[in-house]
mmCIF file of C-alpha atoms and ligand atoms in Angstrom:
data_model
loop_
_atom_site.group_PDB
_atom_site.id
_atom_site.type_symbol
_atom_site.label_atom_id
_atom_site.label_comp_id
_atom_site.label_asym_id
_atom_site.label_seq_id
_atom_site.Cartn_x
_atom_site.Cartn_y
_atom_site.Cartn_z
ATOM 1 C CA MET A 1 -77.073 32.369 -80.303
ATOM 2 C CA ASN A 2 -76.962 30.133 -77.226
ATOM 3 C CA ALA A 3 -76.183 26.516 -77.804
ATOM 4 C CA THR A 4 -80.443 25.334 -77.598
ATOM 5 C CA LYS A 5 -80.875 27.569 -80.569
ATOM 6 C CA ILE A 6 -77.718 26.931 -82.704
ATOM 7 C CA ILE A 7 -78.680 23.129 -82.065
ATOM 8 C CA HIS A 8 -81.686 24.009 -83.338
ATOM 9 C CA ALA A 9 -81.213 25.808 -86.459
ATOM 10 C CA ILE A 10 -79.919 22.886 -87.784
ATOM 11 C CA PRO A 11 -82.734 21.583 -89.525
ATOM 12 C CA SER A 12 -83.898 17.463 -89.907
ATOM 13 C CA ASP A 13 -84.538 16.789 -93.259
ATOM 14 C CA PRO A 14 -88.735 17.617 -94.016
ATOM 15 C CA LEU A 15 -88.802 14.373 -96.835
ATOM 16 C CA THR A 16 -87.482 12.186 -94.854
ATOM 17 C CA GLY A 17 -87.334 12.863 -91.134
ATOM 18 C CA ALA A 18 -83.907 11.818 -90.687
ATOM 19 C CA ILE A 19 -82.839 14.204 -87.723
ATOM 20 C CA SER A 20 -79.065 14.684 -89.121
ATOM 21 C CA VAL A 21 -78.377 16.484 -92.247
ATOM 22 C CA PRO A 22 -78.807 14.451 -95.880
ATOM 23 C CA VAL A 23 -75.645 15.041 -98.775
ATOM 24 C CA TYR A 24 -76.395 15.606 -100.483
ATOM 25 C CA GLN A 25 -73.704 13.773 -102.999
ATOM 26 C CA THR A 26 -74.478 14.687 -106.534
ATOM 27 C CA SER A 27 -73.452 17.298 -109.533
ATOM 28 C CA THR A 28 -76.898 17.983 -111.501
ATOM 29 C CA PHE A 29 -80.756 18.387 -110.600
ATOM 30 C CA ILE A 30 -83.209 16.998 -112.697
ATOM 31 C CA GLN A 31 -85.160 20.074 -114.132
ATOM 32 C CA GLU A 32 -88.809 19.205 -115.791
ATOM 33 C CA ALA A 33 -87.814 22.023 -118.114
ATOM 34 C CA PRO A 34 -85.519 23.614 -119.019
ATOM 35 C CA GLY A 35 -85.036 26.354 -115.904
ATOM 36 C CA VAL A 36 -87.371 24.524 -113.867
ATOM 37 C CA ASN A 37 -86.189 22.961 -111.132
ATOM 38 C CA LYS A 38 -86.643 22.246 -108.065
ATOM 39 C CA GLY A 39 -83.946 25.875 -106.432
ATOM 40 C CA PHE A 40 -81.343 23.419 -107.300
ATOM 41 C CA ASP A 41 -79.205 23.284 -110.787
ATOM 42 C CA TYR A 42 -75.907 22.552 -110.483
ATOM 43 C CA ALA A 43 -73.523 21.591 -107.554
ATOM 44 C CA ARG A 44 -71.210 24.695 -107.847
ATOM 45 C CA SER A 45 -73.858 26.785 -108.716
ATOM 46 C CA ASN A 46 -75.921 25.254 -104.888
ATOM 47 C CA ASN A 47 -75.743 22.554 -103.078
ATOM 48 C CA PRO A 48 -78.754 21.475 -100.299
ATOM 49 C CA THR A 49 -76.141 20.615 -98.808
ATOM 50 C CA ARG A 50 -74.283 23.123 -98.420
ATOM 51 C CA LYS A 51 -76.386 25.735 -98.251
ATOM 52 C CA THR A 52 -78.459 24.386 -95.289
ATOM 53 C CA LEU A 53 -74.896 24.642 -93.654
ATOM 54 C CA GLU A 54 -74.520 28.697 -95.531
ATOM 55 C CA ASP A 55 -77.851 29.928 -93.637
ATOM 56 C CA LEU A 56 -76.674 28.002 -90.525
ATOM 57 C CA VAL A 57 -73.258 30.504 -90.367
ATOM 58 C CA ALA A 58 -75.815 33.390 -91.242
ATOM 59 C CA LYS A 59 -78.012 32.538 -88.276
ATOM 60 C CA LEU A 60 -75.220 31.885 -86.264
ATOM 61 C CA GLU A 61 -72.716 35.659 -87.079
ATOM 62 C CA ASN A 62 -76.363 37.976 -87.205
ATOM 63 C CA GLY A 63 -76.399 38.457 -91.151
ATOM 64 C CA HIS A 64 -78.094 38.387 -94.675
ATOM 65 C CA ALA A 65 -76.658 34.973 -96.076
ATOM 66 C CA GLY A 66 -73.749 32.262 -96.058
ATOM 67 C CA PHE A 67 -71.960 31.274 -98.458
ATOM 68 C CA ALA A 68 -69.180 28.284 -97.620
ATOM 69 C CA PHE A 69 -65.283 27.639 -99.793
ATOM 70 C CA SER A 70 -63.126 24.814 -100.350
ATOM 71 C CA THR A 71 -60.773 26.886 -97.208
ATOM 72 C CA GLY A 72 -60.316 29.952 -95.454
ATOM 73 C CA LEU A 73 -58.613 32.191 -98.297
ATOM 74 C CA ALA A 74 -61.108 31.209 -100.135
ATOM 75 C CA GLY A 75 -63.436 32.790 -98.643
ATOM 76 C CA ILE A 76 -60.350 35.941 -98.294
ATOM 77 C CA ASP A 77 -59.875 35.525 -101.304
ATOM 78 C CA ALA A 78 -64.022 36.018 -102.936
ATOM 79 C CA VAL A 79 -64.067 38.857 -101.027
ATOM 80 C CA LEU A 80 -60.247 40.897 -102.149
ATOM 81 C CA LYS A 81 -62.920 39.985 -105.950
ATOM 82 C CA THR A 82 -65.327 42.356 -105.162
ATOM 83 C CA LEU A 83 -62.477 45.116 -105.814
ATOM 84 C CA SER A 84 -60.790 46.369 -108.333
ATOM 85 C CA PHE A 85 -57.512 47.732 -109.576
ATOM 86 C CA GLY A 86 -56.467 51.108 -107.718
ATOM 87 C CA ASP A 87 -58.113 50.976 -104.713
ATOM 88 C CA GLU A 88 -56.430 50.548 -101.279
ATOM 89 C CA ILE A 89 -57.055 48.220 -98.310
ATOM 90 C CA VAL A 90 -55.942 48.901 -94.904
ATOM 91 C CA ALA A 91 -54.867 46.298 -92.886
ATOM 92 C CA VAL A 92 -54.285 44.655 -89.386
ATOM 93 C CA ASP A 93 -50.014 44.467 -89.173
ATOM 94 C CA ASP A 94 -49.876 41.343 -86.936
ATOM 95 C CA ILE A 95 -52.337 39.302 -90.280
ATOM 96 C CA TYR A 96 -53.236 36.177 -90.802
ATOM 97 C CA GLY A 97 -50.383 34.585 -92.663
ATOM 98 C CA GLY A 98 -51.095 33.355 -95.469
ATOM 99 C CA ALA A 99 -53.460 36.010 -96.375
ATOM 100 C CA TYR A 100 -50.923 38.369 -96.353
ATOM 101 C CA ARG A 101 -49.219 35.811 -99.054
ATOM 102 C CA LEU A 102 -52.696 36.253 -100.791
ATOM 103 C CA PHE A 103 -52.750 40.289 -100.619
ATOM 104 C CA THR A 104 -48.991 41.180 -101.880
ATOM 105 C CA HIS A 105 -48.381 38.067 -104.533
ATOM 106 C CA VAL A 106 -51.325 38.671 -105.606
ATOM 107 C CA TYR A 107 -53.942 41.319 -105.639
ATOM 108 C CA GLU A 108 -51.107 43.832 -104.959
ATOM 109 C CA LYS A 109 -49.463 42.396 -108.926
ATOM 110 C CA LEU A 110 -53.650 43.509 -110.169
ATOM 111 C CA GLY A 111 -53.192 46.888 -108.171
ATOM 112 C CA ILE A 112 -54.659 47.222 -105.320
ATOM 113 C CA LYS A 113 -52.861 48.730 -102.424
ATOM 114 C CA VAL A 114 -52.147 47.048 -99.146
ATOM 115 C CA LYS A 115 -51.286 49.186 -95.527
ATOM 116 C CA TYR A 116 -50.473 46.994 -92.553
ATOM 117 C CA VAL A 117 -51.516 48.914 -89.608
ATOM 118 C CA ASP A 118 -51.597 48.904 -85.891
ATOM 119 C CA THR A 119 -55.692 48.383 -86.115
ATOM 120 C CA THR A 120 -55.471 47.819 -82.150
ATOM 121 C CA ASP A 121 -54.976 52.698 -81.826
ATOM 122 C CA LEU A 122 -57.508 54.035 -83.812
ATOM 123 C CA ASP A 123 -55.437 56.954 -84.530
ATOM 124 C CA ASN A 124 -54.017 54.570 -86.486
ATOM 125 C CA VAL A 125 -56.834 53.221 -88.628
ATOM 126 C CA ALA A 126 -58.601 56.397 -89.347
ATOM 127 C CA GLN A 127 -54.321 57.930 -90.260
ATOM 128 C CA ALA A 128 -54.242 55.305 -92.810
ATOM 129 C CA ILE A 129 -58.224 55.899 -94.224
ATOM 130 C CA THR A 130 -57.554 57.601 -97.514
ATOM 131 C CA THR A 131 -60.676 57.924 -100.461
ATOM 132 C CA ARG A 132 -59.710 55.353 -102.084
ATOM 133 C CA THR A 133 -59.568 52.653 -99.612
ATOM 134 C CA ARG A 134 -62.796 50.202 -99.709
ATOM 135 C CA LEU A 135 -61.700 47.972 -97.397
ATOM 136 C CA ILE A 136 -60.552 47.949 -93.945
ATOM 137 C CA TRP A 137 -59.669 44.283 -93.070
ATOM 138 C CA ILE A 138 -59.078 43.051 -89.229
ATOM 139 C CA GLU A 139 -58.832 39.980 -86.588
ATOM 140 C CA SER A 140 -60.026 40.586 -83.793
ATOM 141 C CA PRO A 141 -58.097 39.051 -80.610
ATOM 142 C CA THR A 142 -55.079 38.176 -84.166
ATOM 143 C CA ASN A 143 -53.010 35.054 -85.281
ATOM 144 C CA PRO A 144 -50.484 34.930 -83.605
ATOM 145 C CA THR A 145 -49.361 37.769 -81.035
ATOM 146 C CA LEU A 146 -53.588 38.031 -80.227
ATOM 147 C CA LYS A 147 -54.245 41.610 -80.608
ATOM 148 C CA VAL A 148 -57.516 43.474 -79.923
ATOM 149 C CA SER A 149 -59.052 45.888 -82.258
ATOM 150 C CA ASP A 150 -62.446 48.266 -80.980
ATOM 151 C CA ILE A 151 -64.773 46.372 -84.232
ATOM 152 C CA ALA A 152 -67.271 48.682 -83.213
ATOM 153 C CA GLY A 153 -64.929 52.123 -83.453
ATOM 154 C CA ILE A 154 -63.160 50.595 -86.922
ATOM 155 C CA ALA A 155 -66.343 50.229 -87.693
ATOM 156 C CA LYS A 156 -66.723 54.073 -86.941
ATOM 157 C CA ILE A 157 -64.137 54.834 -89.197
ATOM 158 C CA ALA A 158 -65.260 52.713 -92.306
ATOM 159 C CA LYS A 159 -67.935 54.681 -92.048
ATOM 160 C CA SER A 160 -66.451 57.863 -92.367
ATOM 161 C CA VAL A 161 -65.027 56.640 -96.568
ATOM 162 C CA LYS A 162 -67.530 54.765 -96.819
ATOM 163 C CA ALA A 163 -64.937 51.513 -96.862
ATOM 164 C CA LEU A 164 -66.770 48.031 -95.816
ATOM 165 C CA LEU A 165 -65.048 46.887 -92.570
ATOM 166 C CA VAL A 166 -64.018 43.438 -92.569
ATOM 167 C CA VAL A 167 -63.510 40.635 -90.123
ATOM 168 C CA ASP A 168 -62.089 37.570 -89.358
ATOM 169 C CA ASN A 169 -63.698 35.445 -86.635
ATOM 170 C CA THR A 170 -61.109 32.888 -87.199
ATOM 171 C CA PHE A 171 -60.062 33.167 -83.271
ATOM 172 C CA ALA A 172 -63.020 34.219 -81.610
ATOM 173 C CA SER A 173 -65.361 32.148 -82.690
ATOM 174 C CA PRO A 174 -69.662 33.056 -83.135
ATOM 175 C CA ILE A 175 -69.748 31.476 -79.523
ATOM 176 C CA ALA A 176 -68.053 34.681 -78.778
ATOM 177 C CA GLN A 177 -68.129 37.730 -81.295
ATOM 178 C CA GLN A 178 -70.469 38.545 -83.935
ATOM 179 C CA PRO A 179 -68.987 41.629 -85.921
ATOM 180 C CA ILE A 180 -71.852 42.824 -87.677
ATOM 181 C CA ASP A 181 -73.880 43.541 -84.595
ATOM 182 C CA LEU A 182 -70.638 45.252 -83.850
ATOM 183 C CA GLY A 183 -71.266 47.027 -87.612
ATOM 184 C CA ALA A 184 -68.629 44.925 -89.579
ATOM 185 C CA ASP A 185 -70.322 44.484 -93.118
ATOM 186 C CA ILE A 186 -68.705 41.240 -94.321
ATOM 187 C CA VAL A 187 -67.712 37.944 -91.609
ATOM 188 C CA ILE A 188 -65.291 34.951 -92.762
ATOM 189 C CA HIS A 189 -63.468 32.633 -90.877
ATOM 190 C CA SER A 190 -62.357 29.317 -91.316
ATOM 191 C CA GLY A 191 -64.057 26.786 -90.966
ATOM 192 C CA THR A 192 -60.745 24.901 -91.214
ATOM 193 C CA LYS A 193 -60.159 26.104 -87.446
ATOM 194 C CA TYR A 194 -63.088 26.195 -84.089
ATOM 195 C CA ILE A 195 -66.635 25.861 -86.814
ATOM 196 C CA GLY A 196 -65.733 22.128 -88.218
ATOM 197 C CA GLY A 197 -62.870 21.976 -85.398
ATOM 198 C CA HIS A 198 -62.313 18.345 -85.501
ATOM 199 C CA SER A 199 -59.208 19.663 -87.121
ATOM 200 C CA ASP A 200 -60.018 16.682 -90.036
ATOM 201 C CA LEU A 201 -61.233 19.128 -93.096
ATOM 202 C CA VAL A 202 -60.489 22.352 -94.584
ATOM 203 C CA ALA A 203 -63.333 24.798 -94.427
ATOM 204 C CA GLY A 204 -64.292 28.729 -95.511
ATOM 205 C CA LEU A 205 -67.105 30.835 -94.630
ATOM 206 C CA VAL A 206 -67.955 34.364 -95.509
ATOM 207 C CA VAL A 207 -71.300 36.114 -94.158
ATOM 208 C CA THR A 208 -72.515 39.421 -96.147
ATOM 209 C CA LYS A 209 -74.710 42.295 -93.852
ATOM 210 C CA THR A 210 -76.396 43.446 -96.805
ATOM 211 C CA SER A 211 -78.477 41.931 -99.868
ATOM 212 C CA GLU A 212 -75.915 43.603 -101.762
ATOM 213 C CA LEU A 213 -73.452 41.878 -101.051
ATOM 214 C CA SER A 214 -75.119 38.738 -100.582
ATOM 215 C CA GLU A 215 -74.674 39.637 -104.694
ATOM 216 C CA LYS A 216 -71.820 39.788 -104.920
ATOM 217 C CA ILE A 217 -70.283 37.193 -103.130
ATOM 218 C CA LYS A 218 -73.075 35.208 -104.498
ATOM 219 C CA PHE A 219 -71.721 35.528 -108.497
ATOM 220 C CA ILE A 220 -68.415 35.433 -107.199
ATOM 221 C CA GLN A 221 -68.490 32.354 -105.567
ATOM 222 C CA ASN A 222 -70.561 30.895 -108.736
ATOM 223 C CA ALA A 223 -67.486 32.190 -110.727
ATOM 224 C CA SER A 224 -64.937 31.707 -110.136
ATOM 225 C CA GLY A 225 -66.189 28.092 -108.381
ATOM 226 C CA ALA A 226 -63.789 27.679 -105.086
ATOM 227 C CA VAL A 227 -67.254 25.536 -102.778
ATOM 228 C CA LEU A 228 -67.110 23.260 -100.410
ATOM 229 C CA GLY A 229 -68.137 20.128 -100.877
ATOM 230 C CA PRO A 230 -70.461 18.356 -100.074
ATOM 231 C CA TRP A 231 -69.632 16.502 -97.454
ATOM 232 C CA ASP A 232 -66.766 18.742 -95.376
ATOM 233 C CA CYS A 233 -70.749 20.541 -96.383
ATOM 234 C CA PHE A 234 -72.087 18.052 -93.965
ATOM 235 C CA LEU A 235 -68.584 17.241 -91.300
ATOM 236 C CA THR A 236 -68.834 21.140 -90.008
ATOM 237 C CA ILE A 237 -72.866 21.262 -89.507
ATOM 238 C CA ARG A 238 -71.085 18.229 -87.404
ATOM 239 C CA GLY A 239 -69.178 20.248 -85.732
ATOM 240 C CA ILE A 240 -71.230 23.696 -85.509
ATOM 241 C CA GLU A 241 -73.436 20.976 -82.441
ATOM 242 C CA THR A 242 -71.157 21.126 -80.658
ATOM 243 C CA LEU A 243 -69.209 24.101 -81.190
ATOM 244 C CA ASP A 244 -70.759 26.664 -77.600
ATOM 245 C CA LEU A 245 -69.515 22.329 -75.611
ATOM 246 C CA ARG A 246 -66.238 22.805 -77.295
ATOM 247 C CA TYR A 247 -65.140 26.317 -77.402
ATOM 248 C CA LYS A 248 -65.750 27.474 -73.870
ATOM 249 C CA LYS A 249 -64.242 24.052 -72.537
ATOM 250 C CA GLN A 250 -61.010 25.834 -74.496
ATOM 251 C CA CYS A 251 -60.949 29.411 -73.461
ATOM 252 C CA GLU A 252 -61.395 27.631 -69.521
ATOM 253 C CA ASN A 253 -58.169 25.718 -70.378
ATOM 254 C CA ALA A 254 -56.862 28.992 -72.091
ATOM 255 C CA ILE A 255 -57.425 31.029 -69.405
ATOM 256 C CA LYS A 256 -55.756 28.582 -66.686
ATOM 257 C CA VAL A 257 -52.429 27.342 -69.084
ATOM 258 C CA ALA A 258 -51.695 31.406 -69.750
ATOM 259 C CA ASP A 259 -52.347 31.367 -65.726
ATOM 260 C CA PHE A 260 -49.325 28.480 -65.955
ATOM 261 C CA LEU A 261 -46.987 30.352 -68.628
ATOM 262 C CA VAL A 262 -47.153 34.651 -66.501
ATOM 263 C CA ASN A 263 -45.378 32.142 -63.407
ATOM 264 C CA HIS A 264 -43.472 30.398 -65.033
ATOM 265 C CA GLU A 265 -39.731 31.925 -64.462
ATOM 266 C CA ALA A 266 -38.563 30.795 -68.159
ATOM 267 C CA VAL A 267 -41.395 33.015 -70.295
ATOM 268 C CA GLY A 268 -40.736 35.618 -71.788
ATOM 269 C CA GLU A 269 -44.454 37.517 -72.843
ATOM 270 C CA VAL A 270 -47.603 36.254 -72.338
ATOM 271 C CA HIS A 271 -49.628 37.152 -75.417
ATOM 272 C CA PHE A 272 -53.917 35.727 -74.216
ATOM 273 C CA PRO A 273 -56.718 38.381 -74.241
ATOM 274 C CA GLY A 274 -58.085 37.975 -70.823
ATOM 275 C CA LEU A 275 -55.094 38.615 -69.252
ATOM 276 C CA VAL A 276 -55.516 42.022 -67.321
ATOM 277 C CA THR A 277 -52.674 43.411 -68.711
ATOM 278 C CA HIS A 278 -53.518 42.647 -71.748
ATOM 279 C CA LYS A 279 -53.409 45.767 -73.369
ATOM 280 C CA ASN A 280 -57.303 45.831 -75.194
ATOM 281 C CA HIS A 281 -58.453 43.056 -72.211
ATOM 282 C CA ASP A 282 -61.607 45.735 -71.453
ATOM 283 C CA ILE A 283 -62.225 46.135 -75.194
ATOM 284 C CA ALA A 284 -61.646 42.445 -75.839
ATOM 285 C CA ARG A 285 -63.877 41.081 -72.377
ATOM 286 C CA LYS A 286 -66.874 43.271 -73.340
ATOM 287 C CA GLN A 287 -67.142 42.362 -77.349
ATOM 288 C CA GLN A 288 -66.471 38.493 -77.168
ATOM 289 C CA ASN A 289 -68.978 38.329 -74.248
ATOM 290 C CA GLY A 290 -66.516 37.238 -72.331
ATOM 291 C CA LEU A 291 -64.621 35.313 -73.641
ATOM 292 C CA PHE A 292 -60.464 34.878 -74.276
ATOM 293 C CA GLY A 293 -60.432 32.315 -76.892
ATOM 294 C CA GLY A 294 -58.593 28.894 -76.964
ATOM 295 C CA ILE A 295 -55.159 29.644 -77.666
ATOM 296 C CA VAL A 296 -51.818 32.175 -75.916
ATOM 297 C CA SER A 297 -48.936 32.424 -77.302
ATOM 298 C CA PHE A 298 -45.599 33.314 -75.092
ATOM 299 C CA SER A 299 -41.878 34.375 -75.822
ATOM 300 C CA LEU A 300 -39.086 32.498 -74.156
ATOM 301 C CA LYS A 301 -37.049 34.712 -72.237
ATOM 302 C CA ASN A 302 -34.172 32.855 -74.063
ATOM 303 C CA ASP A 303 -35.619 34.444 -77.321
ATOM 304 C CA THR A 304 -34.134 32.294 -79.824
ATOM 305 C CA GLN A 305 -35.807 29.842 -82.160
ATOM 306 C CA GLU A 306 -33.938 27.312 -81.239
ATOM 307 C CA ALA A 307 -34.711 27.186 -77.202
ATOM 308 C CA ALA A 308 -38.517 27.477 -78.932
ATOM 309 C CA VAL A 309 -37.265 23.918 -81.240
ATOM 310 C CA ALA A 310 -36.593 22.699 -77.861
ATOM 311 C CA PHE A 311 -39.438 23.063 -77.245
ATOM 312 C CA VAL A 312 -41.904 22.815 -79.187
ATOM 313 C CA THR A 313 -40.503 19.179 -80.324
ATOM 314 C CA SER A 314 -41.129 18.273 -75.669
ATOM 315 C CA THR A 315 -44.632 17.897 -75.297
ATOM 316 C CA LYS A 316 -46.571 14.952 -75.032
ATOM 317 C CA TYR A 317 -50.450 16.305 -75.089
ATOM 318 C CA PHE A 318 -49.698 19.238 -77.407
ATOM 319 C CA LYS A 319 -48.906 18.210 -81.055
ATOM 320 C CA LEU A 320 -46.439 20.055 -82.994
ATOM 321 C CA ALA A 321 -49.001 21.109 -86.538
ATOM 322 C CA GLU A 322 -50.136 23.815 -88.002
ATOM 323 C CA SER A 323 -53.791 25.167 -88.075
ATOM 324 C CA LEU A 324 -55.629 25.423 -84.045
ATOM 325 C CA GLY A 325 -59.545 25.089 -83.406
ATOM 326 C CA GLY A 326 -59.828 21.412 -83.289
ATOM 327 C CA VAL A 327 -60.743 18.891 -80.186
ATOM 328 C CA LYS A 328 -57.329 17.812 -79.562
ATOM 329 C CA SER A 329 -54.595 20.687 -78.396
ATOM 330 C CA LEU A 330 -51.997 21.519 -80.370
ATOM 331 C CA LEU A 331 -48.764 24.047 -80.544
ATOM 332 C CA CYS A 332 -46.646 25.508 -83.208
ATOM 333 C CA HIS A 333 -43.719 27.506 -84.061
ATOM 334 C CA PRO A 334 -44.754 30.487 -85.842
ATOM 335 C CA ALA A 335 -42.180 31.860 -87.049
ATOM 336 C CA GLN A 336 -41.065 28.586 -89.135
ATOM 337 C CA MET A 337 -43.807 27.206 -89.712
ATOM 338 C CA THR A 338 -47.699 29.414 -90.045
ATOM 339 C CA HIS A 339 -45.860 32.701 -90.343
ATOM 340 C CA ALA A 340 -43.033 31.962 -92.126
ATOM 341 C CA SER A 341 -43.838 33.398 -95.367
ATOM 342 C CA ILE A 342 -43.687 37.094 -93.368
ATOM 343 C CA PRO A 343 -40.081 38.620 -93.675
ATOM 344 C CA ARG A 344 -38.237 38.863 -91.114
ATOM 345 C CA GLU A 345 -38.495 42.545 -90.515
ATOM 346 C CA ILE A 346 -41.585 42.644 -90.593
ATOM 347 C CA ARG A 347 -43.004 39.319 -88.224
ATOM 348 C CA LEU A 348 -40.154 41.380 -85.185
ATOM 349 C CA ARG A 349 -42.569 44.100 -86.140
ATOM 350 C CA SER A 350 -45.901 42.915 -85.852
ATOM 351 C CA GLY A 351 -44.498 41.194 -82.468
ATOM 352 C CA ILE A 352 -44.039 38.064 -83.337
ATOM 353 C CA LYS A 353 -40.054 37.375 -81.870
ATOM 354 C CA GLU A 354 -38.356 34.579 -83.357
ATOM 355 C CA SER A 355 -39.036 32.622 -79.760
ATOM 356 C CA LEU A 356 -43.546 32.895 -80.042
ATOM 357 C CA ILE A 357 -44.983 28.832 -79.586
ATOM 358 C CA ARG A 358 -48.561 29.168 -80.044
ATOM 359 C CA LEU A 359 -50.326 27.721 -77.950
ATOM 360 C CA SER A 360 -54.334 26.363 -79.462
ATOM 361 C CA CYS A 361 -56.608 24.325 -76.343
ATOM 362 C CA GLY A 362 -57.972 21.663 -77.175
ATOM 363 C CA VAL A 363 -60.947 20.658 -75.045
ATOM 364 C CA GLU A 364 -58.432 17.871 -72.858
ATOM 365 C CA GLU A 365 -58.726 18.406 -68.802
ATOM 366 C CA GLY A 366 -56.873 21.529 -68.572
ATOM 367 C CA ALA A 367 -54.412 20.128 -65.761
ATOM 368 C CA ASP A 368 -53.213 17.800 -67.898
ATOM 369 C CA LEU A 369 -51.928 20.417 -70.394
ATOM 370 C CA VAL A 370 -50.768 22.255 -67.743
ATOM 371 C CA SER A 371 -48.347 19.851 -66.630
ATOM 372 C CA ASP A 372 -47.492 18.857 -70.151
ATOM 373 C CA LEU A 373 -45.965 22.194 -70.401
ATOM 374 C CA GLY A 374 -44.792 22.329 -66.530
ATOM 375 C CA GLN A 375 -43.217 18.720 -68.280
ATOM 376 C CA ALA A 376 -41.578 20.044 -71.341
ATOM 377 C CA PHE A 377 -39.982 22.816 -69.655
ATOM 378 C CA GLN A 378 -38.247 20.059 -67.347
ATOM 379 C CA GLN A 379 -37.697 18.273 -70.198
ATOM 380 C CA VAL A 380 -35.548 21.068 -71.342
ATOM 381 C CA THR A 381 -33.940 22.553 -68.828
ATOM 382 C CA HIS A 382 -32.767 18.926 -68.015
ATOM 383 C CA LYS A 383 -31.572 18.197 -71.837
ATOM 384 C CA ARG A 384 -29.985 21.273 -72.218
ATOM 385 C CA GLY A 385 -29.158 22.989 -69.440
ATOM 386 C CA ALA A 386 -29.809 26.122 -68.540
ATOM 387 C CA ILE A 387 -31.066 26.754 -72.568
ATOM 388 C CA PHE A 388 -34.100 29.379 -70.810
ATOM 389 C CA ILE A 389 -32.573 31.421 -68.390
HETATM 390 C C1 PLP B 401 -56.365 29.451 -90.683
HETATM 391 C C2 PLP B 401 -56.605 31.092 -91.092
HETATM 392 C C3 PLP B 401 -56.966 31.478 -91.673
HETATM 393 C C4 PLP B 401 -56.930 30.626 -93.860
HETATM 394 O O1 PLP B 401 -57.740 29.086 -93.501
HETATM 395 P P1 PLP B 401 -57.729 28.387 -94.990
HETATM 396 O O2 PLP B 401 -59.040 27.203 -93.759
HETATM 397 O O3 PLP B 401 -56.271 28.094 -94.183
HETATM 398 O O4 PLP B 401 -57.693 29.123 -95.929
HETATM 399 C C5 PLP B 401 -57.764 32.862 -92.763
HETATM 400 N N1 PLP B 401 -58.007 33.458 -90.970
HETATM 401 C C6 PLP B 401 -56.912 32.852 -90.220
HETATM 402 C C7 PLP B 401 -57.246 34.419 -88.947
HETATM 403 C C8 PLP B 401 -57.190 31.376 -89.906
HETATM 404 O O5 PLP B 401 -56.194 31.110 -88.914
#
C-alpha cells in the first residue's frame, strides 16, 4: 500500500463528517431488544474505534482480519493460545526477549515445546520440523542482530508439515514487507514501535490470512480480554497516517548511520540488512521492497559491557531507552536491557555480544545523528583513554 492508499483507507465518520476517527470511550452499547444491536454490544468484544484500527491493519498487511491487543506480547500470547499440550514450535534463535520469556517460562510449562534455530538457513528449519510442529515463528529482520530469513522459503517448509508460519513484522513494518503475500499465515506487530511511532503507547496487532484463523483469534481476544483501549486505538490510527513518511526517513537515516559505523576504527561488527556484506542482503532487498529499516546494531572492538555502557551514556540525540521505532532516536544495550531475560550463553550464541549496541534511528536530520555518534566516540575515548581500541 502506498501512502495515498494508507491515508485514504482511514475512514472519516459517516455520522458527522468528522475527518478523524472518533474515540468511542464507552464500555457498553444500548440494545433495542436482547441481542438486537448495531453490531456492538460490549467493548471487550468490540468497539468502533478498535474496529477501524483492526480493519486498517488487515488492509496494511493484506490479510483477512486484524486484531488489536493491549501490547505486542498480548498479541503473541493470543496466537500461542491456539496451541494444545504436546504441540511444537520452531522459532528463530534471535527472538525478541519478551517472546522468549513467554515461550520458556509460561508455555513450556504447559507442554508446548520450542526449538530455537538459526532460520537464516533454510536447512536448519527443515531439520528442526517434525509432524508435531504447529508453528514456525520468525522475526525478520530480528531484534537486535537484524538477521533476515527467507519468508517465502520458510512458508514452503511450514506447508510441508501443515504448520503455520507466524512472522513478527515489527522491524520491517508493513511499509517494507507484507509477509502474508510471501506465504505467512499470521503477522504480528508490536504497535508500540513503528506503527504507533511516537513512543506514546503500547499496543499489539495480529493479522490473519484466513477466515478460519480469524475466528480462532477473535475467540481468544474476547475470551482472554487483552484488548487495546479506544484512546490507544485512536493514537495508533493517527500513527499509521504518517507511517510511510516516518519509516522511509528512518531507513534513510539508518543507511547514513551504518555507513559511518562500518568505517569507524572503534567499531567491531555492524549489523544492518542494507550492507552488501550482510548475510542475506539480497533476500532483504527483495522481500523488503528495497527498504532496510531504521535499526542498526554494532559491537565495539573492545567487546566489554563497560565500553558499551560508556558509549550509551555519551550520546546527545540518541536517548538511552528500551523500545524503538519512534520519531526520537533511541539506543540501548541489549545484554543489560531488552535481552537481559535471555541467559548469557544463549545470547552469545545468537550473536548478541557483550558490547552490542542497538540504535533506533528517528526522523531527525541524518547528519546530526551521525555527528552525535562521532562525538560520543570522541568523548568516551577522551575521558577513558583508549578504551575502545
Ligand atoms: C517490542 C517487541 C515485541 C513486544 O511488544 P510489546 O508491545 O512491548 O509487548 C515483540 N516483538 C518485537 C520484535 C518487538 O520489538
